[in-house]
mmCIF file of C-alpha atoms in Angstrom:
data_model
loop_
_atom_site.group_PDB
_atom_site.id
_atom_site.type_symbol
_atom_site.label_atom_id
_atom_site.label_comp_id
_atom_site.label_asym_id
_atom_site.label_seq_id
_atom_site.Cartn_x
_atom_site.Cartn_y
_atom_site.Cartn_z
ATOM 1 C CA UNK D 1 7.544 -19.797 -16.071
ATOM 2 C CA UNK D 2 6.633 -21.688 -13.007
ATOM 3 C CA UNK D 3 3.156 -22.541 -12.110
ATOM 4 C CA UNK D 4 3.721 -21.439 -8.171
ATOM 5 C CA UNK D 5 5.565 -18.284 -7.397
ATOM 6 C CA UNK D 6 6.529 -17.393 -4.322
ATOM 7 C CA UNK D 7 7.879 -14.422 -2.679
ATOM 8 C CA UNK D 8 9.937 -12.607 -1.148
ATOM 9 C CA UNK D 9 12.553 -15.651 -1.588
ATOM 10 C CA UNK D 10 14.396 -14.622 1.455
ATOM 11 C CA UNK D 11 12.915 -12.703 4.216
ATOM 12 C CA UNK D 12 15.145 -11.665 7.573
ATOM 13 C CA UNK D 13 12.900 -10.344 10.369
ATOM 14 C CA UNK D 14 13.123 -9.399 14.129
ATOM 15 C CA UNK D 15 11.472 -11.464 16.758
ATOM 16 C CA UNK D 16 7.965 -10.251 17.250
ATOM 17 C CA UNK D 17 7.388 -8.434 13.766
ATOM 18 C CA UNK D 18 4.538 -9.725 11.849
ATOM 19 C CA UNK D 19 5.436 -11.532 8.668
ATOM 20 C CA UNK D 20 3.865 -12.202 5.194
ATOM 21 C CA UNK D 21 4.950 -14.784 2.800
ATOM 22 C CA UNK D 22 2.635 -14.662 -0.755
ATOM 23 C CA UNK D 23 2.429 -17.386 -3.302
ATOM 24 C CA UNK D 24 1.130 -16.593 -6.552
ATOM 25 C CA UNK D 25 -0.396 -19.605 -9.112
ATOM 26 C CA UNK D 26 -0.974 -19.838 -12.663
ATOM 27 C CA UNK D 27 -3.078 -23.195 -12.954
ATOM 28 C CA UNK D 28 -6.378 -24.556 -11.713
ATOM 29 C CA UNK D 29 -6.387 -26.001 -7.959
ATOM 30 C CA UNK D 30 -8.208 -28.448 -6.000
ATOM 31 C CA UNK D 31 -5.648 -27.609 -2.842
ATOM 32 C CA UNK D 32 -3.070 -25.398 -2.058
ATOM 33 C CA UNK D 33 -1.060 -26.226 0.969
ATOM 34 C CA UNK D 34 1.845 -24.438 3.189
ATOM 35 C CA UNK D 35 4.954 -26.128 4.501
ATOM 36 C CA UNK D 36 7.677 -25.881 6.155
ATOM 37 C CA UNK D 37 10.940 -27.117 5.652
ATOM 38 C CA UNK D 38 13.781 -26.521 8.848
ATOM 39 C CA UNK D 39 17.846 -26.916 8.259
ATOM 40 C CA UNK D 40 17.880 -30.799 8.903
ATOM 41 C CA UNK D 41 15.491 -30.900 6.149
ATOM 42 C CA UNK D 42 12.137 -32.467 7.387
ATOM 43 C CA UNK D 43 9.092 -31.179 6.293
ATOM 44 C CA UNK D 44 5.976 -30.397 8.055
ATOM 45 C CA UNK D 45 2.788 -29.799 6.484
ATOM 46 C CA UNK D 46 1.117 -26.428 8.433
ATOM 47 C CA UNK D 47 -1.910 -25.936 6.104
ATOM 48 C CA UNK D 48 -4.301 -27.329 3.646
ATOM 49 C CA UNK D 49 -6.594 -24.882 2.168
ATOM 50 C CA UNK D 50 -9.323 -24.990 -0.470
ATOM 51 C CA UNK D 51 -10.770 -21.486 0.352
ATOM 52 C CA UNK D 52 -10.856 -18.721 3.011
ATOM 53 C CA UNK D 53 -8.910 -18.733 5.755
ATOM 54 C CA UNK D 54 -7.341 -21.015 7.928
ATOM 55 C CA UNK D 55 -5.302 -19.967 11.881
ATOM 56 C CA UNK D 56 -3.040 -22.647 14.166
ATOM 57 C CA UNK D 57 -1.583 -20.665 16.990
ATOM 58 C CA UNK D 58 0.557 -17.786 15.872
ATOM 59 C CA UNK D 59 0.343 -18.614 11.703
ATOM 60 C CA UNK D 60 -2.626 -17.796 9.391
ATOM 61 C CA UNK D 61 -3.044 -18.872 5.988
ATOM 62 C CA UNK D 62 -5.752 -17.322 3.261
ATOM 63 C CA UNK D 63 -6.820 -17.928 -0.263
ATOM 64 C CA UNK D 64 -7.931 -16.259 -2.736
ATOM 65 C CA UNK D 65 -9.276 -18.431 -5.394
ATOM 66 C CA UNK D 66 -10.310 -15.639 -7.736
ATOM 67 C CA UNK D 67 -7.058 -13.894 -7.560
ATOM 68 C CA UNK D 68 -5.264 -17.479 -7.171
ATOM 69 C CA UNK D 69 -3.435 -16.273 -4.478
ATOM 70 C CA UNK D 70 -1.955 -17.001 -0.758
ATOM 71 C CA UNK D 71 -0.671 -15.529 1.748
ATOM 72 C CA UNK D 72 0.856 -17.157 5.173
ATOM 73 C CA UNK D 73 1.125 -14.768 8.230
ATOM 74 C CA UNK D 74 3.125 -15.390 11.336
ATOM 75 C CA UNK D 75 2.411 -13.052 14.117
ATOM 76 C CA UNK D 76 4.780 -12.715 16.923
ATOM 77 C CA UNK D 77 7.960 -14.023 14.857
ATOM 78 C CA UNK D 78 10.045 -16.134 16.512
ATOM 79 C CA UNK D 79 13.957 -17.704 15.826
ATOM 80 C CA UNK D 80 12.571 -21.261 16.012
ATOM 81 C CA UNK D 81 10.173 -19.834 13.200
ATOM 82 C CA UNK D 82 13.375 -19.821 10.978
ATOM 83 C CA UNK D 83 12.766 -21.866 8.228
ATOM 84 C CA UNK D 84 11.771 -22.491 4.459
ATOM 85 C CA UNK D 85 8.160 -21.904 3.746
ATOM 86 C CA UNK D 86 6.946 -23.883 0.714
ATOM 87 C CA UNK D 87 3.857 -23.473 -1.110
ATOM 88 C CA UNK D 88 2.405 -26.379 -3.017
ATOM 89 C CA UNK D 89 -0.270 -26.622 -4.966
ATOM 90 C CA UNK D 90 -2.658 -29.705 -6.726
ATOM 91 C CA UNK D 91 -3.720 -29.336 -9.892
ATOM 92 C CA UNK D 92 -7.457 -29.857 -10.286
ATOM 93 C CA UNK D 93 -7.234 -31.403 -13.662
ATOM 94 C CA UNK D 94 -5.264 -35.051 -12.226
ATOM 95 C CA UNK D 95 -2.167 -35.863 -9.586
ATOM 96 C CA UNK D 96 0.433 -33.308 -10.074
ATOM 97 C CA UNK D 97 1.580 -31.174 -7.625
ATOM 98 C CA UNK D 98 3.477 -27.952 -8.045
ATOM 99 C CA UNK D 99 5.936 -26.536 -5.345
ATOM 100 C CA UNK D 100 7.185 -22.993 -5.099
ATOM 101 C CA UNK D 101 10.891 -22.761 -4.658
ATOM 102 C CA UNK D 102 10.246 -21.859 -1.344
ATOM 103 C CA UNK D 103 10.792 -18.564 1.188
ATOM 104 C CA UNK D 104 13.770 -18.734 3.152
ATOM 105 C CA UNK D 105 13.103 -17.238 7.231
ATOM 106 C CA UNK D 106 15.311 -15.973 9.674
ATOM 107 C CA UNK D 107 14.212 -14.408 12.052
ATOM 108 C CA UNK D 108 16.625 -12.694 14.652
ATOM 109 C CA UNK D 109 16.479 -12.047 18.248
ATOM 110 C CA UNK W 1 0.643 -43.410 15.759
ATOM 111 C CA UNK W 2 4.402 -43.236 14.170
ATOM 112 C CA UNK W 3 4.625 -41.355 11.491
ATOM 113 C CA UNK W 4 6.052 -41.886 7.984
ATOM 114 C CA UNK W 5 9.458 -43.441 7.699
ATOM 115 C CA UNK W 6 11.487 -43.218 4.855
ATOM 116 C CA UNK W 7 14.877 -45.351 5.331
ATOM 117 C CA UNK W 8 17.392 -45.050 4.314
ATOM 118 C CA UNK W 9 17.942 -41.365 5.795
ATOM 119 C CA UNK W 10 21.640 -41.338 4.382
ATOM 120 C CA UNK W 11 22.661 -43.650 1.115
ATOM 121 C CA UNK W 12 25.643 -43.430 -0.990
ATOM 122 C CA UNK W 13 26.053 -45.327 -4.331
ATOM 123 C CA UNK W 14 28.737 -45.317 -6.806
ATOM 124 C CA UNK W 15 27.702 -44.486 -10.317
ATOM 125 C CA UNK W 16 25.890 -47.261 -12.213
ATOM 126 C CA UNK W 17 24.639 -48.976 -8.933
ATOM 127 C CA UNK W 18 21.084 -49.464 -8.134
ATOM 128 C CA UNK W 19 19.786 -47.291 -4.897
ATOM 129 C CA UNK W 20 16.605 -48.312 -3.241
ATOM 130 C CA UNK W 21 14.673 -46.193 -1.477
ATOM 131 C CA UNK W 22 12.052 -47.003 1.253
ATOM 132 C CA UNK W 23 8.939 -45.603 2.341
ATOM 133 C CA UNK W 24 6.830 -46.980 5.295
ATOM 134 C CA UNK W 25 3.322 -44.826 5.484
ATOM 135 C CA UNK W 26 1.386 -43.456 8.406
ATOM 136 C CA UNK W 27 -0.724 -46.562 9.567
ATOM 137 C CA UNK W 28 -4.323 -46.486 7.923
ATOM 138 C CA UNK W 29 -3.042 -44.697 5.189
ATOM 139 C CA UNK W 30 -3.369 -46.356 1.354
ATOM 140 C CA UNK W 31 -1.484 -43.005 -0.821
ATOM 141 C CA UNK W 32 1.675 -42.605 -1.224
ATOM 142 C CA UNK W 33 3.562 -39.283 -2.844
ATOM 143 C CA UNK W 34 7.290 -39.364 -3.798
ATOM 144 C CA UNK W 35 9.171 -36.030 -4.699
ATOM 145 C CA UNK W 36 12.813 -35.137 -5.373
ATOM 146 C CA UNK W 37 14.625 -32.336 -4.336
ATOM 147 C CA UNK W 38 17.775 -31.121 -5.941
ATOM 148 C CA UNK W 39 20.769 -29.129 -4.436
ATOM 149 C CA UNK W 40 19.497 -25.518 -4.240
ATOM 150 C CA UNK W 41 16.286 -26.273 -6.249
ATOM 151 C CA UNK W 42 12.193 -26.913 -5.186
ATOM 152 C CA UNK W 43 10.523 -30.101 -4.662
ATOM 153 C CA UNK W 44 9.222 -31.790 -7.338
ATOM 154 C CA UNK W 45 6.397 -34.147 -7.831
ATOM 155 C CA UNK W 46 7.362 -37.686 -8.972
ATOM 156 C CA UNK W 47 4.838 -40.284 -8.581
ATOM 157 C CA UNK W 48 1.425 -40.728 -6.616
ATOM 158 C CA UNK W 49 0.897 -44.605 -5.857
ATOM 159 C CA UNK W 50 -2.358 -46.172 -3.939
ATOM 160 C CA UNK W 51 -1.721 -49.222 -2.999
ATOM 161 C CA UNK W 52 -0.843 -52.050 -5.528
ATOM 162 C CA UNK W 53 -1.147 -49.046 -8.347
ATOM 163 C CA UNK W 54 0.634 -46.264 -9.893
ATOM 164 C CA UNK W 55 -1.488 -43.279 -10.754
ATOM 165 C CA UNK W 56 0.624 -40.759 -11.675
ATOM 166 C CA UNK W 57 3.793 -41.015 -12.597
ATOM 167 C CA UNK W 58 4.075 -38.054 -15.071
ATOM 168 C CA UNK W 59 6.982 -36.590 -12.731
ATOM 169 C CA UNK W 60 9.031 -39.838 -13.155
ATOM 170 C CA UNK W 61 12.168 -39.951 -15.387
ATOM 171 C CA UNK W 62 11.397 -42.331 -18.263
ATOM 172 C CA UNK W 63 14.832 -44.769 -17.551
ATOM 173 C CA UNK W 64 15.849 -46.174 -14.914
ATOM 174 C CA UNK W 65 13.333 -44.900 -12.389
ATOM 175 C CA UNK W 66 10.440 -47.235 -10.965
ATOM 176 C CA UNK W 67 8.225 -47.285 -7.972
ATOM 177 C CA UNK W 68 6.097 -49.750 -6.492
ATOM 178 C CA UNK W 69 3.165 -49.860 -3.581
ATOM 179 C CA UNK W 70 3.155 -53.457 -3.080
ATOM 180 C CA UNK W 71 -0.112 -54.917 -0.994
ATOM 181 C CA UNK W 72 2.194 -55.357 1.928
ATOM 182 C CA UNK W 73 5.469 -53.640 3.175
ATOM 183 C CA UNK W 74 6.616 -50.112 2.188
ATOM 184 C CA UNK W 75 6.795 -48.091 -0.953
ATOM 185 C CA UNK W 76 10.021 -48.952 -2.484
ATOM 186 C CA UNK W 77 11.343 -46.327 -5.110
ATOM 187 C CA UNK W 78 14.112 -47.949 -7.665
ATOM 188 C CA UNK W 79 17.025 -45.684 -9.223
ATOM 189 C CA UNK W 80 18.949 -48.257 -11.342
ATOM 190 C CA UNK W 81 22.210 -47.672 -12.680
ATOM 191 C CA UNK W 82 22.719 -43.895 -10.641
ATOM 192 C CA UNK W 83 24.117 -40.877 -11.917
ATOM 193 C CA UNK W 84 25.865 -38.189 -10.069
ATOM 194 C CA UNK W 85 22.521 -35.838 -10.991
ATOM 195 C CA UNK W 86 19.998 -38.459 -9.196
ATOM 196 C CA UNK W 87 21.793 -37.076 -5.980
ATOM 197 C CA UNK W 88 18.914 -35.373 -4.299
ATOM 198 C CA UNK W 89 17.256 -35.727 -1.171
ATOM 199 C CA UNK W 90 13.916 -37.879 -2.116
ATOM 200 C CA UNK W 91 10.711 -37.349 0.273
ATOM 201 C CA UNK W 92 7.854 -39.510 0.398
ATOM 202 C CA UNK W 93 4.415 -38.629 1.652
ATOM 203 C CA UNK W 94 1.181 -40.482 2.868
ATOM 204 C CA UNK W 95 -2.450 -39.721 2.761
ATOM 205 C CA UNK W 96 -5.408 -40.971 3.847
ATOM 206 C CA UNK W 97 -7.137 -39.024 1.768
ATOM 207 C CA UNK W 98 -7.312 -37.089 -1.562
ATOM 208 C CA UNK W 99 -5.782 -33.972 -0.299
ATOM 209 C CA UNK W 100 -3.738 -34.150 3.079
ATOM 210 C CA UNK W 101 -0.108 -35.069 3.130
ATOM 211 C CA UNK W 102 2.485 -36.145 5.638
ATOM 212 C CA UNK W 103 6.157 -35.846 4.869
ATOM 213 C CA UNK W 104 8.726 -38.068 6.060
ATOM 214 C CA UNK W 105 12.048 -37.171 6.570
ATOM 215 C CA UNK W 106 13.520 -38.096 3.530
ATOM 216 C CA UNK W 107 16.141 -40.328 1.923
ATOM 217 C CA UNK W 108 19.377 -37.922 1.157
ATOM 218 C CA UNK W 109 21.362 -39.889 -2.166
ATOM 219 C CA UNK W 110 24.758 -39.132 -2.916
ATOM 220 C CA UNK W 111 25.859 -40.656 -5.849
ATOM 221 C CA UNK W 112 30.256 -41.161 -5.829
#
C-alpha cells in the first residue's frame, strides 16, 4: 500500500470547470506539498502546507490534518493547466518524503 | 536569482559505465534533495544532503549509488557501473529551509 494516494489518476475537463484533485495519506506529516509536473518534465512546486488553507491566483490547496487529507482546486480550468499534479508528503518522524503517483490533467478548450 | 541547475539535462551511458550527475542549488541555499523517477512510475525520495553531510540516504540503492555535497561546487550524484533499470529521469531539489523545495529540471539517463 502506498503511503500517499492520490486520485482521480487521470482527470479530462473543459476550460472553465472547476476541478478537484484529493490526496489521501497514511503516515504522520510535518508538510504536505502540491506540484506540478508539465510534458517536458520540470517540476514546479505550487504549495507547501502544514494546515488550513492556502490560494495563488486561480488554485487552492487545503488540509485536513485530522482526516490526513488534501485537496487542490483549480477554478477557471485552463489548457495550459494541463499537467501532472503530484502530492508529496514529509514524514514527521526524519527525511523521507513520499510522492503520490500523481493526477494526470487535460483540460480541453 | 537563477534557479537550480541540474546538468546534464540529457546523458547516455552504456551498461557498466559510471554516470555523474550534477546539481547546482538556488544561491543561499545549504539542502539538497535527490529523487528518481522511473518510466511510468512516481518520484521517489533518494537522499537529503546539507552541505558537506548526508542525512538521509534511506532511499539510496545500497551498490553502486553515492552522493556527495561537497563545501564548494554542486551536488554530484554517482551511478557506477549502470544498468539499463537506473534509466530514469533524476531531479534534484534545494532548500533553504526545513520544508520548502525547488525542483530543477532534471537529469534524464538512458542507459544503452
Amino acid at each position: 500500500k502506498n503511503e500517499v494516494e492520490q486520485s482521480p489518476q487521470n482527470l479530462t475537463a473543459q476550460e472553465g470547470e472547476f476541478i478537484t484533485i484529493n490526496c489521501s495519506y497514511s503516515v504522520g506529516i510535518s508538510a504536505l506539498h502540491w506540484l506540478q509536473q508539465h510534458p517536458g518534465g520540470g517540476i514546479v512546486s505550487l504549495f507547501m502546507l502544514s494546515s488550513g488553507k492556502k490560494k495563488h491566483g486561480r488554485l487552492i490547496a487545503t488540509i485536513n490534518i485530522q482526516e490526513k487529507h488534501s485537496s487542490l482546486h483549480i477554478t477557471a480550468s485552463h489548457p495550459r493547466d494541463s499537467a501532472v499534479y503530484i502530492c508529496a508528503v514529509r514524514v514527521n518522524t526524519g527525511n523521507q518524503f513520499y510522492f503520490g503517483t500523481g493526477t494526470s490533467l487535460t483540460v480541453i478548450p | 536569482n537563477a534557479g537550480v541547475m541540474q546538468n546534464p539535462r540529457h546523458l547516455v551511458r552504456r551498461r557498466g559505465q559510471e554516470a555523474r550527475l550534477r546539481c547546482s542549488p538556488m544561491k543561499g541555499h545549504s539542502h539538497v534533495y535527490w529523487y528518481r523517477q522511473l518510466p511510468e512510475e512516481g518520484l521517489k525520495f533518494m537522499v537529503y544532503l546539507q552541505k558537506e553531510n548526508i542525512i538521509d540516504e534511506s532511499g539510496m540503492p545500497k551498490e553502486r549509488f553515492s552522493a556527495e555535497f561537497p563545501k564548494e561546487g554542486p551536488s554530484i550524484l554517482r551511478i557506477q557501473q549502470v544498468v539499463r533499470g537506473d534509466s530514469a529521469a533524476y531531479f534534484c531539489a534545494s532548500s533553504p529551509a526545513l520544508y520548502e523545495q525547488y525542483f530543477g529540471p532534471g537529469t534524464r539517463l538512458t542507459v544503452t
